[in-house]
PDB file of C-alpha atoms in Angstrom:
ATOM      1  CA  MET A   1      10.172  92.093  58.450  1.00 45.00           C
ATOM      2  CA  ASP A   2       7.962  93.898  60.978  1.00 52.00           C
ATOM      3  CA  ASP A   3       8.903  94.521  64.597  1.00 60.00           C
ATOM      4  CA  LEU A   4       7.926  91.581  66.775  1.00 74.00           C
ATOM      5  CA  GLY A   5       6.903  93.810  69.669  1.00 84.00           C
ATOM      6  CA  TRP A   6       7.178  90.999  72.236  1.00 94.00           C
ATOM      7  CA  ARG A   7       7.611  91.404  75.979  1.00 94.00           C
ATOM      8  CA  SER A   8       7.328  87.752  76.929  1.00 97.00           C
ATOM      9  CA  VAL A   9       8.064  84.486  75.123  1.00 98.00           C
ATOM     10  CA  LEU A  10       6.683  81.421  76.900  1.00 98.00           C
ATOM     11  CA  PHE A  11       8.426  78.127  76.141  1.00 98.00           C
ATOM     12  CA  VAL A  12       6.626  74.792  76.173  1.00 97.00           C
ATOM     13  CA  PRO A  13       8.106  71.375  75.266  1.00 97.00           C
ATOM     14  CA  ALA A  14       7.055  70.170  71.829  1.00 97.00           C
ATOM     15  CA  SER A  15       6.711  66.720  73.379  1.00 97.00           C
ATOM     16  CA  ARG A  16       3.796  68.004  75.499  1.00 96.00           C
ATOM     17  CA  PRO A  17       1.037  69.036  73.064  1.00 96.00           C
ATOM     18  CA  ASP A  18      -1.408  68.698  75.959  1.00 96.00           C
ATOM     19  CA  ARG A  19       0.113  71.928  77.323  1.00 96.00           C
ATOM     20  CA  PHE A  20      -0.140  73.968  74.120  1.00 97.00           C
ATOM     21  CA  ASP A  21      -3.597  75.423  74.767  1.00 96.00           C
ATOM     22  CA  LYS A  22      -2.696  76.379  78.345  1.00 96.00           C
ATOM     23  CA  ALA A  23       0.436  78.106  77.083  1.00 97.00           C
ATOM     24  CA  LEU A  24      -1.543  79.999  74.438  1.00 96.00           C
ATOM     25  CA  ALA A  25      -3.934  81.226  77.144  1.00 96.00           C
ATOM     26  CA  ALA A  26      -1.210  82.376  79.569  1.00 96.00           C
ATOM     27  CA  GLY A  27      -1.056  85.960  78.275  1.00 95.00           C
ATOM     28  CA  ALA A  28       2.393  85.780  76.684  1.00 96.00           C
ATOM     29  CA  ASP A  29       3.054  87.779  73.538  1.00 95.00           C
ATOM     30  CA  ALA A  30       4.564  84.680  71.939  1.00 96.00           C
ATOM     31  CA  VAL A  31       4.464  80.951  72.659  1.00 97.00           C
ATOM     32  CA  CYS A  32       7.507  78.968  71.577  1.00 97.00           C
ATOM     33  CA  VAL A  33       7.168  75.223  71.120  1.00 97.00           C
ATOM     34  CA  ASP A  34      10.620  73.831  71.867  1.00 97.00           C
ATOM     35  CA  LEU A  35      12.187  70.980  69.912  1.00 97.00           C
ATOM     36  CA  GLU A  36      15.639  71.473  71.379  1.00 96.00           C
ATOM     37  CA  ASP A  37      16.671  71.162  75.037  1.00 90.00           C
ATOM     38  CA  ALA A  38      13.170  70.366  76.324  1.00 91.00           C
ATOM     39  CA  VAL A  39      12.845  67.180  74.237  1.00 95.00           C
ATOM     40  CA  ALA A  40      14.813  63.975  74.762  1.00 94.00           C
ATOM     41  CA  PRO A  41      16.389  62.458  71.627  1.00 94.00           C
ATOM     42  CA  ALA A  42      14.021  59.471  71.701  1.00 94.00           C
ATOM     43  CA  HIS A  43      11.002  61.805  71.507  1.00 95.00           C
ATOM     44  CA  LYS A  44      12.243  64.189  68.821  1.00 96.00           C
ATOM     45  CA  GLN A  45      10.321  62.644  65.941  1.00 95.00           C
ATOM     46  CA  ASP A  46       6.888  62.726  67.601  1.00 96.00           C
ATOM     47  CA  ALA A  47       7.598  66.164  69.048  1.00 97.00           C
ATOM     48  CA  ARG A  48       8.583  67.445  65.603  1.00 97.00           C
ATOM     49  CA  ALA A  49       5.223  66.398  64.160  1.00 96.00           C
ATOM     50  CA  ALA A  50       3.361  68.115  67.017  1.00 97.00           C
ATOM     51  CA  ALA A  51       5.405  71.287  66.597  1.00 96.00           C
ATOM     52  CA  MET A  52       4.684  71.467  62.873  1.00 95.00           C
ATOM     53  CA  ARG A  53       0.961  71.106  63.545  1.00 94.00           C
ATOM     54  CA  PHE A  54       1.197  73.921  66.112  1.00 95.00           C
ATOM     55  CA  VAL A  55       2.840  76.305  63.656  1.00 91.00           C
ATOM     56  CA  ALA A  56       0.578  75.297  60.784  1.00 87.00           C
ATOM     57  CA  ASP A  57      -2.558  75.822  62.903  1.00 83.00           C
ATOM     58  CA  GLY A  58      -1.447  79.366  63.700  1.00 75.00           C
ATOM     59  CA  SER A  59      -0.467  80.320  60.163  1.00 63.00           C
ATOM     60  CA  ASN A  60      -3.773  78.973  58.869  1.00 55.00           C
ATOM     61  CA  GLY A  61      -5.773  81.103  61.290  1.00 50.00           C
ATOM     62  CA  GLY A  62      -6.492  78.410  63.844  1.00 46.00           C
ATOM     63  CA  SER A  63      -7.549  79.140  67.397  1.00 41.00           C
ATOM     64  CA  GLY A  64      -5.047  81.254  69.258  1.00 41.00           C
ATOM     65  CA  GLY A  65      -2.618  81.537  66.370  1.00 39.00           C
ATOM     66  CA  GLY A  66      -1.108  84.934  65.693  1.00 40.00           C
ATOM     67  CA  GLY A  67       2.340  84.412  64.253  1.00 41.00           C
ATOM     68  CA  GLY A  68       1.559  84.979  60.615  1.00 40.00           C
ATOM     69  CA  GLY A  69      -2.057  84.000  60.224  1.00 40.00           C
ATOM     70  CA  GLY A  70      -5.221  85.815  61.117  1.00 42.00           C
ATOM     71  CA  GLY A  71      -6.195  83.980  64.301  1.00 50.00           C
ATOM     72  CA  GLY A  72      -5.211  86.598  66.867  1.00 67.00           C
ATOM     73  CA  GLY A  73      -3.653  85.700  70.206  1.00 86.00           C
ATOM     74  CA  PRO A  74       0.043  85.179  70.829  1.00 93.00           C
ATOM     75  CA  ASP A  75       2.547  84.655  68.042  1.00 94.00           C
ATOM     76  CA  ARG A  76       3.360  81.013  67.420  1.00 95.00           C
ATOM     77  CA  VAL A  77       7.053  80.222  67.442  1.00 96.00           C
ATOM     78  CA  ILE A  78       9.082  77.062  67.082  1.00 97.00           C
ATOM     79  CA  ARG A  79      12.623  76.487  68.351  1.00 98.00           C
ATOM     80  CA  ILE A  80      14.421  73.953  66.222  1.00 97.00           C
ATOM     81  CA  ASN A  81      17.621  72.115  67.085  1.00 97.00           C
ATOM     82  CA  THR A  82      21.000  73.533  66.170  1.00 97.00           C
ATOM     83  CA  LEU A  83      21.648  73.457  62.453  1.00 96.00           C
ATOM     84  CA  ARG A  84      24.936  71.702  63.166  1.00 95.00           C
ATOM     85  CA  SER A  85      23.022  68.530  64.075  1.00 96.00           C
ATOM     86  CA  VAL A  86      21.043  65.852  62.274  1.00 96.00           C
ATOM     87  CA  ALA A  87      18.013  66.753  64.389  1.00 97.00           C
ATOM     88  CA  GLY A  88      18.286  70.381  63.300  1.00 96.00           C
ATOM     89  CA  MET A  89      18.457  69.445  59.625  1.00 96.00           C
ATOM     90  CA  ARG A  90      15.402  67.223  60.041  1.00 97.00           C
ATOM     91  CA  ASP A  91      13.596  70.119  61.739  1.00 97.00           C
ATOM     92  CA  ALA A  92      14.405  72.429  58.817  1.00 96.00           C
ATOM     93  CA  LEU A  93      13.188  69.895  56.267  1.00 96.00           C
ATOM     94  CA  ALA A  94      10.016  69.304  58.286  1.00 96.00           C
ATOM     95  CA  LEU A  95       9.312  73.044  58.223  1.00 95.00           C
ATOM     96  CA  ILE A  96       9.655  73.066  54.454  1.00 95.00           C
ATOM     97  CA  GLU A  97       7.308  70.106  54.145  1.00 94.00           C
ATOM     98  CA  ALA A  98       4.761  71.662  56.543  1.00 93.00           C
ATOM     99  CA  ARG A  99       4.840  74.914  54.534  1.00 93.00           C
ATOM    100  CA  PRO A 100       3.417  77.313  57.150  1.00 92.00           C
ATOM    101  CA  SER A 101       2.302  80.588  55.578  1.00 87.00           C
ATOM    102  CA  GLY A 102       4.053  82.573  58.329  1.00 88.00           C
ATOM    103  CA  GLY A 103       5.576  82.345  61.745  1.00 91.00           C
ATOM    104  CA  THR A 104       8.865  82.582  63.579  1.00 96.00           C
ATOM    105  CA  VAL A 105      11.713  80.112  63.990  1.00 97.00           C
ATOM    106  CA  VAL A 106      14.239  80.319  66.828  1.00 98.00           C
ATOM    107  CA  VAL A 107      17.644  78.970  65.795  1.00 98.00           C
ATOM    108  CA  PRO A 108      19.731  78.023  68.855  1.00 98.00           C
ATOM    109  CA  LYS A 109      23.473  77.868  69.456  1.00 97.00           C
ATOM    110  CA  ILE A 110      24.381  79.923  66.396  1.00 97.00           C
ATOM    111  CA  ASP A 111      28.148  80.203  66.044  1.00 97.00           C
ATOM    112  CA  SER A 112      28.440  82.111  62.776  1.00 96.00           C
ATOM    113  CA  PRO A 113      26.493  84.190  60.237  1.00 97.00           C
ATOM    114  CA  GLU A 114      26.901  81.379  57.724  1.00 97.00           C
ATOM    115  CA  GLU A 115      24.376  79.283  59.658  1.00 97.00           C
ATOM    116  CA  VAL A 116      21.804  82.043  59.324  1.00 97.00           C
ATOM    117  CA  CYS A 117      22.538  82.488  55.626  1.00 97.00           C
ATOM    118  CA  TRP A 118      22.213  78.760  54.979  1.00 96.00           C
ATOM    119  CA  LEU A 119      18.738  78.578  56.562  1.00 97.00           C
ATOM    120  CA  ASP A 120      17.715  81.839  54.877  1.00 97.00           C
ATOM    121  CA  GLN A 121      18.648  80.439  51.467  1.00 97.00           C
ATOM    122  CA  LEU A 122      16.824  77.186  52.185  1.00 96.00           C
ATOM    123  CA  LEU A 123      13.617  78.988  53.196  1.00 96.00           C
ATOM    124  CA  THR A 124      13.873  81.378  50.251  1.00 96.00           C
ATOM    125  CA  GLU A 125      14.212  78.499  47.796  1.00 96.00           C
ATOM    126  CA  ALA A 126      11.138  76.905  49.386  1.00 95.00           C
ATOM    127  CA  GLY A 127       9.207  80.173  49.109  1.00 95.00           C
ATOM    128  CA  LEU A 128       8.516  80.415  52.857  1.00 95.00           C
ATOM    129  CA  ASP A 129       8.034  83.777  54.571  1.00 93.00           C
ATOM    130  CA  LEU A 130       9.316  82.823  58.019  1.00 95.00           C
ATOM    131  CA  ARG A 131      11.038  85.137  60.472  1.00 96.00           C
ATOM    132  CA  LEU A 132      14.171  84.012  62.286  1.00 97.00           C
ATOM    133  CA  VAL A 133      15.268  84.678  65.854  1.00 98.00           C
ATOM    134  CA  ALA A 134      18.969  84.098  66.398  1.00 98.00           C
ATOM    135  CA  GLN A 135      19.752  82.587  69.787  1.00 98.00           C
ATOM    136  CA  ILE A 136      23.287  83.457  70.868  1.00 98.00           C
ATOM    137  CA  GLU A 137      24.540  81.238  73.683  1.00 97.00           C
ATOM    138  CA  THR A 138      28.060  80.107  72.804  1.00 97.00           C
ATOM    139  CA  LEU A 139      31.478  81.737  73.046  1.00 97.00           C
ATOM    140  CA  HIS A 140      31.795  81.743  69.252  1.00 97.00           C
ATOM    141  CA  GLY A 141      28.311  83.183  68.952  1.00 97.00           C
ATOM    142  CA  VAL A 142      29.092  86.055  71.313  1.00 98.00           C
ATOM    143  CA  ASP A 143      32.226  86.827  69.289  1.00 97.00           C
ATOM    144  CA  GLN A 144      30.166  86.871  66.078  1.00 97.00           C
ATOM    145  CA  ALA A 145      27.032  88.518  67.492  1.00 98.00           C
ATOM    146  CA  ALA A 146      27.077  91.611  65.259  1.00 97.00           C
ATOM    147  CA  ALA A 147      27.659  89.567  62.097  1.00 98.00           C
ATOM    148  CA  ILE A 148      24.943  87.063  63.063  1.00 98.00           C
ATOM    149  CA  THR A 149      22.263  89.702  63.615  1.00 97.00           C
ATOM    150  CA  ALA A 150      23.130  91.368  60.302  1.00 96.00           C
ATOM    151  CA  ALA A 151      23.270  88.150  58.277  1.00 97.00           C
ATOM    152  CA  SER A 152      19.717  88.201  56.908  1.00 96.00           C
ATOM    153  CA  ARG A 153      16.652  90.411  56.742  1.00 95.00           C
ATOM    154  CA  ARG A 154      14.753  87.455  58.219  1.00 96.00           C
ATOM    155  CA  VAL A 155      16.515  87.933  61.568  1.00 97.00           C
ATOM    156  CA  SER A 156      13.814  89.804  63.473  1.00 96.00           C
ATOM    157  CA  ALA A 157      15.195  89.470  67.019  1.00 96.00           C
ATOM    158  CA  VAL A 158      18.075  88.006  68.967  1.00 98.00           C
ATOM    159  CA  MET A 159      17.858  85.849  72.092  1.00 98.00           C
ATOM    160  CA  PHE A 160      20.479  85.606  74.800  1.00 98.00           C
ATOM    161  CA  GLY A 161      20.958  82.042  76.019  1.00 96.00           C
ATOM    162  CA  GLY A 162      22.836  82.455  79.280  1.00 95.00           C
ATOM    163  CA  LEU A 163      22.690  78.934  80.651  1.00 95.00           C
ATOM    164  CA  ASP A 164      24.711  77.350  77.845  1.00 96.00           C
ATOM    165  CA  LEU A 165      27.116  80.286  77.823  1.00 97.00           C
ATOM    166  CA  ALA A 166      27.691  79.983  81.579  1.00 97.00           C
ATOM    167  CA  ALA A 167      28.478  76.293  81.128  1.00 96.00           C
ATOM    168  CA  GLU A 168      31.076  77.114  78.466  1.00 96.00           C
ATOM    169  CA  LEU A 169      32.586  79.847  80.624  1.00 96.00           C
ATOM    170  CA  GLY A 170      32.637  77.580  83.677  1.00 96.00           C
ATOM    171  CA  VAL A 171      30.843  80.164  85.838  1.00 96.00           C
ATOM    172  CA  PRO A 172      27.482  80.289  87.628  1.00 95.00           C
ATOM    173  CA  ALA A 173      24.617  81.698  85.576  1.00 95.00           C
ATOM    174  CA  SER A 174      24.726  84.884  87.654  1.00 96.00           C
ATOM    175  CA  TRP A 175      24.182  88.469  86.523  1.00 96.00           C
ATOM    176  CA  ASP A 176      27.853  89.385  86.957  1.00 96.00           C
ATOM    177  CA  GLY A 177      29.142  86.264  85.260  1.00 96.00           C
ATOM    178  CA  LEU A 178      26.959  86.837  82.193  1.00 98.00           C
ATOM    179  CA  LEU A 179      27.046  90.632  81.994  1.00 98.00           C
ATOM    180  CA  TYR A 180      29.628  90.720  79.199  1.00 97.00           C
ATOM    181  CA  GLY A 181      27.685  88.253  77.057  1.00 97.00           C
ATOM    182  CA  ARG A 182      24.417  90.062  77.666  1.00 98.00           C
ATOM    183  CA  SER A 183      26.009  93.372  76.705  1.00 98.00           C
ATOM    184  CA  ARG A 184      27.475  92.004  73.480  1.00 97.00           C
ATOM    185  CA  VAL A 185      24.078  90.630  72.445  1.00 98.00           C
ATOM    186  CA  VAL A 186      22.288  93.909  73.224  1.00 97.00           C
ATOM    187  CA  HIS A 187      24.869  95.919  71.274  1.00 97.00           C
ATOM    188  CA  ALA A 188      24.532  93.604  68.281  1.00 97.00           C
ATOM    189  CA  ALA A 189      20.742  93.904  68.383  1.00 95.00           C
ATOM    190  CA  ALA A 190      20.926  97.695  68.581  1.00 93.00           C
ATOM    191  CA  ARG A 191      23.264  97.833  65.571  1.00 94.00           C
ATOM    192  CA  ALA A 192      20.862  95.670  63.582  1.00 94.00           C
ATOM    193  CA  GLY A 193      17.800  97.599  64.770  1.00 91.00           C
ATOM    194  CA  ILE A 194      16.077  94.507  66.182  1.00 93.00           C
ATOM    195  CA  PRO A 195      14.787  93.578  69.665  1.00 94.00           C
ATOM    196  CA  ALA A 196      16.880  91.672  72.193  1.00 97.00           C
ATOM    197  CA  ILE A 197      15.228  88.960  74.315  1.00 98.00           C
ATOM    198  CA  ASP A 198      16.776  88.001  77.647  1.00 98.00           C
ATOM    199  CA  MET A 199      17.326  84.504  79.050  1.00 98.00           C
ATOM    200  CA  PRO A 200      14.723  82.851  81.313  1.00 97.00           C
ATOM    201  CA  PHE A 201      14.741  83.213  85.078  1.00 97.00           C
ATOM    202  CA  VAL A 202      14.980  79.638  86.304  1.00 95.00           C
ATOM    203  CA  ALA A 203      13.472  80.033  89.797  1.00 95.00           C
ATOM    204  CA  VAL A 204       9.890  79.801  88.588  1.00 94.00           C
ATOM    205  CA  ARG A 205       8.284  80.555  91.986  1.00 94.00           C
ATOM    206  CA  ASP A 206      10.433  83.612  92.751  1.00 97.00           C
ATOM    207  CA  ALA A 207       8.344  86.427  91.245  1.00 97.00           C
ATOM    208  CA  ASP A 208      10.392  89.155  92.946  1.00 97.00           C
ATOM    209  CA  GLY A 209      13.637  87.742  91.593  1.00 97.00           C
ATOM    210  CA  CYS A 210      12.167  87.416  88.109  1.00 97.00           C
ATOM    211  CA  ARG A 211      10.922  91.013  88.199  1.00 97.00           C
ATOM    212  CA  ALA A 212      14.260  92.334  89.436  1.00 97.00           C
ATOM    213  CA  GLU A 213      16.223  90.514  86.717  1.00 98.00           C
ATOM    214  CA  ALA A 214      13.763  91.640  84.019  1.00 97.00           C
ATOM    215  CA  GLN A 215      14.137  95.246  85.124  1.00 96.00           C
ATOM    216  CA  ARG A 216      17.946  95.003  85.135  1.00 97.00           C
ATOM    217  CA  ALA A 217      17.843  93.514  81.644  1.00 97.00           C
ATOM    218  CA  LEU A 218      15.518  96.314  80.505  1.00 95.00           C
ATOM    219  CA  ALA A 219      17.999  98.882  81.814  1.00 94.00           C
ATOM    220  CA  LEU A 220      20.703  97.127  79.787  1.00 96.00           C
ATOM    221  CA  GLY A 221      18.666  97.287  76.571  1.00 93.00           C
ATOM    222  CA  PHE A 222      16.560  94.122  76.449  1.00 96.00           C
ATOM    223  CA  THR A 223      12.884  94.587  75.616  1.00 92.00           C
ATOM    224  CA  ALA A 224      11.584  91.070  76.299  1.00 96.00           C
ATOM    225  CA  LYS A 225      12.332  87.977  78.346  1.00 98.00           C
ATOM    226  CA  MET A 226      11.830  84.262  77.958  1.00 98.00           C
ATOM    227  CA  ALA A 227       9.500  82.474  80.384  1.00 98.00           C
ATOM    228  CA  ILE A 228       9.602  78.789  81.282  1.00 97.00           C
ATOM    229  CA  HIS A 229       6.386  78.724  83.338  1.00 97.00           C
ATOM    230  CA  PRO A 230       3.000  80.375  82.698  1.00 97.00           C
ATOM    231  CA  GLY A 231       3.152  81.961  86.145  1.00 97.00           C
ATOM    232  CA  GLN A 232       6.128  84.070  85.093  1.00 97.00           C
ATOM    233  CA  VAL A 233       4.285  85.743  82.223  1.00 97.00           C
ATOM    234  CA  PRO A 234       2.405  88.454  84.180  1.00 97.00           C
ATOM    235  CA  THR A 235       5.596  89.440  86.009  1.00 97.00           C
ATOM    236  CA  ILE A 236       7.574  89.732  82.788  1.00 97.00           C
ATOM    237  CA  ASN A 237       4.825  91.601  80.942  1.00 95.00           C
ATOM    238  CA  ASP A 238       4.582  94.003  83.864  1.00 93.00           C
ATOM    239  CA  ALA A 239       8.326  94.690  83.840  1.00 94.00           C
ATOM    240  CA  TYR A 240       8.437  95.436  80.112  1.00 93.00           C
ATOM    241  CA  THR A 241       5.272  97.534  79.872  1.00 89.00           C
ATOM    242  CA  PRO A 242       5.863 101.274  80.460  1.00 84.00           C
ATOM    243  CA  THR A 243       3.839 102.853  83.267  1.00 79.00           C
ATOM    244  CA  PRO A 244       1.190 105.475  82.453  1.00 78.00           C
ATOM    245  CA  ASP A 245       3.526 108.165  83.839  1.00 78.00           C
ATOM    246  CA  GLU A 246       6.373 106.983  81.593  1.00 77.00           C
ATOM    247  CA  VAL A 247       4.060 107.047  78.586  1.00 79.00           C
ATOM    248  CA  ALA A 248       2.782 110.514  79.441  1.00 80.00           C
ATOM    249  CA  ASP A 249       6.341 111.857  79.804  1.00 74.00           C
ATOM    250  CA  ALA A 250       7.356 110.299  76.501  1.00 75.00           C
ATOM    251  CA  GLU A 251       4.339 111.737  74.698  1.00 75.00           C
ATOM    252  CA  ARG A 252       5.029 115.197  76.104  1.00 76.00           C
ATOM    253  CA  ILE A 253       8.663 115.132  75.006  1.00 80.00           C
ATOM    254  CA  VAL A 254       7.942 113.757  71.530  1.00 80.00           C
ATOM    255  CA  THR A 255       5.198 116.324  70.986  1.00 76.00           C
ATOM    256  CA  ALA A 256       7.395 119.180  72.167  1.00 78.00           C
ATOM    257  CA  TRP A 257      10.208 118.041  69.894  1.00 76.00           C
ATOM    258  CA  LYS A 258       8.013 118.401  66.817  1.00 79.00           C
ATOM    259  CA  ASN A 259       7.922 122.140  67.440  1.00 69.00           C
ATOM    260  CA  ALA A 260      11.647 122.528  68.217  1.00 67.00           C
ATOM    261  CA  PRO A 261      13.167 125.101  65.826  1.00 59.00           C
ATOM    262  CA  ASP A 262      16.833 124.332  66.507  1.00 65.00           C
ATOM    263  CA  GLY A 263      16.870 120.726  67.678  1.00 66.00           C
ATOM    264  CA  VAL A 264      17.165 121.495  71.412  1.00 71.00           C
ATOM    265  CA  ILE A 265      14.268 122.001  73.815  1.00 75.00           C
ATOM    266  CA  GLN A 266      13.570 122.208  77.520  1.00 72.00           C
ATOM    267  CA  VAL A 267      10.943 119.987  79.123  1.00 77.00           C
ATOM    268  CA  ASP A 268      10.306 120.248  82.856  1.00 74.00           C
ATOM    269  CA  GLY A 269      13.538 122.222  83.229  1.00 68.00           C
ATOM    270  CA  LYS A 270      15.682 119.572  81.520  1.00 76.00           C
ATOM    271  CA  MET A 271      17.515 119.902  78.228  1.00 72.00           C
ATOM    272  CA  VAL A 272      16.227 117.475  75.614  1.00 75.00           C
ATOM    273  CA  GLU A 273      18.171 116.528  72.495  1.00 72.00           C
ATOM    274  CA  ARG A 274      17.665 113.974  69.748  1.00 69.00           C
ATOM    275  CA  PRO A 275      19.003 110.879  71.623  1.00 69.00           C
ATOM    276  CA  ILE A 276      16.476 111.445  74.403  1.00 77.00           C
ATOM    277  CA  VAL A 277      13.669 111.818  71.869  1.00 73.00           C
ATOM    278  CA  LEU A 278      14.665 108.525  70.252  1.00 71.00           C
ATOM    279  CA  ALA A 279      14.514 106.836  73.667  1.00 73.00           C
ATOM    280  CA  MET A 280      11.055 108.313  74.263  1.00 75.00           C
ATOM    281  CA  ARG A 281       9.883 106.989  70.912  1.00 76.00           C
ATOM    282  CA  ARG A 282      11.069 103.540  71.913  1.00 73.00           C
ATOM    283  CA  THR A 283       9.081 103.860  75.136  1.00 74.00           C
ATOM    284  CA  LEU A 284       5.952 104.668  73.139  1.00 74.00           C
ATOM    285  CA  ALA A 285       6.613 101.711  70.840  1.00 74.00           C
ATOM    286  CA  ARG A 286       6.872  99.405  73.881  1.00 73.00           C
ATOM    287  CA  ALA A 287       3.608 100.820  75.201  1.00 77.00           C
ATOM    288  CA  GLN A 288       1.816 100.046  71.940  1.00 74.00           C
ATOM    289  CA  ALA A 289       3.060  96.458  71.644  1.00 64.00           C
ATOM    290  CA  PRO A 290       0.783  94.962  74.326  1.00 56.00           C
ATOM    291  CA  GLU A 291      -2.351  96.236  72.560  1.00 57.00           C
ATOM    292  CA  ARG A 292      -2.589  93.011  70.563  1.00 45.00           C
ATOM    293  CA  ALA A 293      -2.422  90.899  73.740  1.00 47.00           C
ATOM    294  CA  SER A 294      -5.630  90.044  75.543  1.00 42.00           C
ATOM    295  CA  THR A 295      -4.895  92.301  78.536  1.00 42.00           C
ATOM    296  CA  SER A 296      -2.231  94.632  79.841  1.00 38.00           C
ATOM    297  CA  THR A 297      -0.737  93.387  83.112  1.00 37.00           C
ATOM    298  CA  ARG A 298       0.952  96.543  84.309  1.00 37.00           C
ATOM    299  CA  HIS A 299      -1.151  96.537  87.464  1.00 33.00           C
ATOM    300  CA  GLY A 300      -2.110  92.863  87.361  1.00 37.00           C
ATOM    301  CA  ASP A 301      -1.267  90.039  89.727  1.00 37.00           C
ATOM    302  CA  ALA A 302       2.318  88.864  89.902  1.00 33.00           C
ATOM    303  CA  ALA A 303       3.212  85.260  89.265  1.00 31.00           C
TER     304      ALA A 303
END
């Protein structure tokens, strides 16, 4: 599976198809139609049908669809219900019946690698080429994070769900209270060689707070963040897009390394070894990811 290259993932309730086009136009790298927490049980069935149409439109090259088809625009993603529920099983069967030619499925509240393997086998039997994003947000999931991310080649990223984890821990959803869980998820993602996506910032009108948390998460190893309002997207994209100076430094170091005879060089008076070069290559990869989005928001307006 290819690298997702996301900075921002904007969530929209599957029960609100009237908001889908606005979400697709918000500038996010991916739009995730949510069948889980955002939809009341009484509305799951109608929301499921709308979500399947959303994914199918994208995989068939419809307007705005990018998650597996040829339509351009943001990737189209669907978050199903936990596989340990009747609603989750119905979601999985609906995906098989809809038969999208591509796309990404977020699987929430994963407790074990067996859940990933079960869905992988189901999709393989159905002949569907869908990517999976494992959302880790339970105590069991944190304990099993490394095994979950390594369970299938379909797992293309991991999401950290801090709100549910905080509830289980009995602590506020603060940075300090969730630092251990965040770190475990980032380490598991790094071992698997996949991106890690941070939890949403719930104060949707606090752009400064959103930016600060995104930057702290970036320093920890996350390369993307969930958004729950279109206004958060420019702030998040800005935080996860390297500056021109950072790109120039990375290019200079990577270029110099190619000519290093003994694996150690000096750049601007600093010793540079292989781990630093790998970090610079990751910076360049992050800089290239936004090229498929409509615009880069590094110097754009904040939410």
